[in-house]
Coordinates of C-alpha atoms in Angstrom, one line a residue:
X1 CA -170.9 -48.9 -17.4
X2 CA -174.5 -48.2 -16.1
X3 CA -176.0 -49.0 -19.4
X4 CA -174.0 -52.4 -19.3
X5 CA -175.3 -53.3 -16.0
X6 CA -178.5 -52.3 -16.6
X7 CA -178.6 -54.5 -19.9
X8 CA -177.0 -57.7 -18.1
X9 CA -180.0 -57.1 -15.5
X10 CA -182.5 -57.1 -18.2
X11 CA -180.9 -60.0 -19.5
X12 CA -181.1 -62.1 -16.1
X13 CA -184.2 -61.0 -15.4
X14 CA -185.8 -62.3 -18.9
X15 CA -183.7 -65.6 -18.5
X16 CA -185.0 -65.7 -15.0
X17 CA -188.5 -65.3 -16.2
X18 CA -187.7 -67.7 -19.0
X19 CA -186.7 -70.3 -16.6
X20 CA -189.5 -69.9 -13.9
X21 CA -192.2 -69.7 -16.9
X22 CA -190.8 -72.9 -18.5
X23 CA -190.8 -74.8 -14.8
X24 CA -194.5 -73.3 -14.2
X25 CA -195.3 -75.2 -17.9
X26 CA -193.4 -78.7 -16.7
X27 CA -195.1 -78.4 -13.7
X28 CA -198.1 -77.7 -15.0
X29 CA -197.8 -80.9 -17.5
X30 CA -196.7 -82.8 -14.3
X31 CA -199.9 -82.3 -12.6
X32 CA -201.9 -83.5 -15.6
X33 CA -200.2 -86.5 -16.6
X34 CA -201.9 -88.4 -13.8
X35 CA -204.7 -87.4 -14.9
X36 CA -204.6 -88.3 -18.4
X37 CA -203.2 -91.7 -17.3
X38 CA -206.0 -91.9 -15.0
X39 CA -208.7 -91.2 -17.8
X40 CA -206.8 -93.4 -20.3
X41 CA -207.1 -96.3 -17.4
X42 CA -210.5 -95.6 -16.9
X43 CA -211.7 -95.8 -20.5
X44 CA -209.6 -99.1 -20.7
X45 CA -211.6 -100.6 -17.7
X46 CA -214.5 -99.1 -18.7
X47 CA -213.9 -101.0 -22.3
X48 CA -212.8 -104.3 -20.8
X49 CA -215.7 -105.0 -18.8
X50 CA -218.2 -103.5 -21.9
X51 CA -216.2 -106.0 -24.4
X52 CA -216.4 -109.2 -21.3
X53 CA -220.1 -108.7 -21.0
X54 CA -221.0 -109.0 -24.7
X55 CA -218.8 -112.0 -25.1
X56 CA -220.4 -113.8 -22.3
X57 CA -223.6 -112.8 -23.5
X58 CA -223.4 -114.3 -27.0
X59 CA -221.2 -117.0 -25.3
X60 CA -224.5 -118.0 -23.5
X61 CA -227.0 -117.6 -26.3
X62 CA -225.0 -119.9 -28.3
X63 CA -224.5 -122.4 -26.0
X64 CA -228.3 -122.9 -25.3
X65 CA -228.7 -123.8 -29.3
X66 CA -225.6 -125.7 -29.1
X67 CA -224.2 -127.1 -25.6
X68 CA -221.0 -128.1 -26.9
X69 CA -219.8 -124.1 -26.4
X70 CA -220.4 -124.5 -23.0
X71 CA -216.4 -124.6 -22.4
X72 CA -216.6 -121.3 -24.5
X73 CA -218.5 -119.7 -22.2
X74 CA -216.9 -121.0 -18.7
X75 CA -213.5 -119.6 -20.5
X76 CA -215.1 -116.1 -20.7
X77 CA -216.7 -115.7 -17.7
X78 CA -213.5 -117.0 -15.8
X79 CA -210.0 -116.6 -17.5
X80 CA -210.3 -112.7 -16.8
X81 CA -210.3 -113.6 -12.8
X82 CA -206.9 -113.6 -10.7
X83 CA -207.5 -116.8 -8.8
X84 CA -204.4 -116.1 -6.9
X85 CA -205.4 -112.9 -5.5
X86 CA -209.0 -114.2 -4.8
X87 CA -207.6 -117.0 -3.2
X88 CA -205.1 -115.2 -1.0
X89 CA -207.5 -112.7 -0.1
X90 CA -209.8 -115.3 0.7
X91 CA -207.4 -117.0 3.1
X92 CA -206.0 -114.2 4.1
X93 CA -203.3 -114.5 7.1
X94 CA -203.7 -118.2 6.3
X95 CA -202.1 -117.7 3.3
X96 CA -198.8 -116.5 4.5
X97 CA -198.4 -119.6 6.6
X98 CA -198.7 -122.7 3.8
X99 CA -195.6 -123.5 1.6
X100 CA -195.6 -122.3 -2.2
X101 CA -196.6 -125.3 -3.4
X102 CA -199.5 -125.4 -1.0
X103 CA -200.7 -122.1 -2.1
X104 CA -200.6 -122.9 -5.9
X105 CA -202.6 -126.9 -5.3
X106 CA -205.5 -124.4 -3.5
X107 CA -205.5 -122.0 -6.0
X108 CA -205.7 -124.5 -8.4
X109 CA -208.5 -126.0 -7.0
X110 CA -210.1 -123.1 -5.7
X111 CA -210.1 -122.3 -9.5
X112 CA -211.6 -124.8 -10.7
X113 CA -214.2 -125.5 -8.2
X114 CA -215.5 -121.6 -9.3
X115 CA -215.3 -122.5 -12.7
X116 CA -217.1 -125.6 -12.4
X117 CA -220.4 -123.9 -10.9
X118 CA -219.9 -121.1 -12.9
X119 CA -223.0 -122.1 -15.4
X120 CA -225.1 -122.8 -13.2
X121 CA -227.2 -119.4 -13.0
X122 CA -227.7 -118.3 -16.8
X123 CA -229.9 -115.5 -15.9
X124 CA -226.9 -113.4 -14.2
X125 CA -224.7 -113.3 -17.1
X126 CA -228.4 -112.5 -19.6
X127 CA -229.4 -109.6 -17.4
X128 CA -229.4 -106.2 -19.2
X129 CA -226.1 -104.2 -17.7
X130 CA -225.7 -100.4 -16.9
X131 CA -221.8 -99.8 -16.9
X132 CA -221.9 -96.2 -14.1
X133 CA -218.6 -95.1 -12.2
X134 CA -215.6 -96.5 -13.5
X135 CA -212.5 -95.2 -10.5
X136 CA -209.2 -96.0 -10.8
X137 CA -206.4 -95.4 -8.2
X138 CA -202.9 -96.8 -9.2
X139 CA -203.4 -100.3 -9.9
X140 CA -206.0 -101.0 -8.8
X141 CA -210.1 -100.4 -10.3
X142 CA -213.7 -100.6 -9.6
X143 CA -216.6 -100.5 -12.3
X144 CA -220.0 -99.9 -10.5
X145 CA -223.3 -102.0 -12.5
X146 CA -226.8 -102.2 -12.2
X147 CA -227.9 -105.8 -13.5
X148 CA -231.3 -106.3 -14.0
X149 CA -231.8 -109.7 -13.0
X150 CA -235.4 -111.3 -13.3
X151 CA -237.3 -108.2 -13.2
X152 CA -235.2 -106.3 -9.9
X153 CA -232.2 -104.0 -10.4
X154 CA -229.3 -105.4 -8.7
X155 CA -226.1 -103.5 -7.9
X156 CA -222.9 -105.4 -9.1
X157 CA -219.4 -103.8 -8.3
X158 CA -216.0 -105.0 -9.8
X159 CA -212.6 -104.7 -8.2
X160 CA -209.7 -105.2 -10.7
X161 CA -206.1 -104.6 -10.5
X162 CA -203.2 -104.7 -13.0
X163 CA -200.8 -107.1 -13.1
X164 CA -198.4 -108.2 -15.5
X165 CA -199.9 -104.9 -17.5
X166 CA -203.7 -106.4 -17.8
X167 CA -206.6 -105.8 -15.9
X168 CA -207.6 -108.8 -13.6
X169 CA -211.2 -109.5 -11.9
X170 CA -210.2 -110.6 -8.2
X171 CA -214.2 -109.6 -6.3
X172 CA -217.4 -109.4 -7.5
X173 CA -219.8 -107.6 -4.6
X174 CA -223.4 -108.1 -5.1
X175 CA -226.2 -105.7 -3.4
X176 CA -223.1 -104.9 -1.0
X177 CA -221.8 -108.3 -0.7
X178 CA -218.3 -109.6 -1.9
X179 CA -217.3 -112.6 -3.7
X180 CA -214.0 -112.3 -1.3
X181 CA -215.6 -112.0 1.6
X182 CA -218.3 -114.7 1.2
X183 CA -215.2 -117.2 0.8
X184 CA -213.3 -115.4 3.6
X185 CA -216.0 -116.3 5.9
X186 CA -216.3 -120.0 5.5
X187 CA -212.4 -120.6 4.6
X188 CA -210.4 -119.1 7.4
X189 CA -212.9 -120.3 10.0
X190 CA -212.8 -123.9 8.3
X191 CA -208.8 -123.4 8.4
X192 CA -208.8 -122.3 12.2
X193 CA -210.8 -125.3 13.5
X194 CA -209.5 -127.9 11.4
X195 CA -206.3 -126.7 9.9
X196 CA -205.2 -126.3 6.2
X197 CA -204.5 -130.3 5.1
X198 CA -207.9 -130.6 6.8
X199 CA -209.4 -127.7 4.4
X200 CA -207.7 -129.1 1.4
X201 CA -209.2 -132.3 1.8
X202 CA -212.9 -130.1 2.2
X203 CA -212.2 -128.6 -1.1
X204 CA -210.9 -132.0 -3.2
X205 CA -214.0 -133.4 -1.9
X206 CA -216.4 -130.4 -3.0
X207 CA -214.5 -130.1 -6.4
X208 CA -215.3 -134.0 -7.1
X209 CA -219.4 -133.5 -6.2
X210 CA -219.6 -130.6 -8.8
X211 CA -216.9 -132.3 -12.1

């Protein structure tokens, strides 16, 4: 009877063991998968903006020997940007107070007024590029650059975030300043003075002067 007990002890405590050694190994995989998904975002981010600065480059070179791939070059330096999420961060509490359709005719035009002066400075999208700290938290990213533009290294930070399971540009901060914040300035306090209609009219205006 004592040899019996003493088996169905050993028994327990090797199933016990069993058990607590196959948790520790789950766990253990638990606490890397992040991790792997964080490195596998990383090197996907890391790839995207590798791939969307040798596009634009070429992009450029061959529209300067042939100016009808202009278009060809506007699409690849913009379709990779969330207008939406610029826009709204842009307009922030602003943006919570105009109707759905109001929101999509700015974004729209918000949109296109960026893409329209998009061109218009060659020598960013030329500059030599170091790709440094690529971090990625959840959904959303940030690549640090250096650029060097005309001669001086210039720092160039991108802030992505997934959506709809690709990567989106929605700020481009140069030397410490943001694309989002730049816009920010001028549209909320544009908005507060003068109100939205007011703004939109502002922004029909500036998108005719640059088409």
């Amino acid at each position: 009877m004592l040899v019996y007990l003493h088996m169905k002890q050993i028994r327990f405590l090797n199933n016990s063991t069993m058990k607590s050694n196959l948790l520790l190994v789950l766990g253990t995989l638990l606490l890397w998968a992040p991790l792997v998904v964080a490195q596998d975002a990383e090197t996907e981010v890391r790839a995207l903006i590798t791939q969307r600065d040798q596009e634009i480059k070429a992009a450029v070179r061959g529209m300067k020997e042939d100016p009808a791939l202009q278009e060809v070059a506007r699409s690849l330096i913009n379709d990779q940007i969330d207008f939406e999420e610029m826009g709204r961060l842009s307009l922030g509490r602003y943006y919570e107070d105009i109707s759905v359709q109001q929101r999509q005719d700015f974004v729209e035009i918000f949109g296109e007024i960026v893409r329209s002066q998009s061109l218009g400075d060659l020598s960013v999208y030329e500059a030599p590029v170091t790709i440094g700290t690529v971090m990625v938290r959840d959904n959303k990213a940030s690549v640090s650059t250096v650029a060097e533009i005309r001669g001086t290294d210039v720092e160039v930070s991108y802030q992505l975030h997934r959506k709809g399971g690709k990567w989106w540009l929605y700020d481009i901060i140069i030397d410490g300043v943001g694309t989002v914040e730049g816009y920010s300035v001028s549209f909320q306090t544009y908005v507060r003075k003068r109100g939205f209609d007011a703004f939109m009219q502002s922004l029909r205006k500036r998108l005719a002067t640059t088409e």
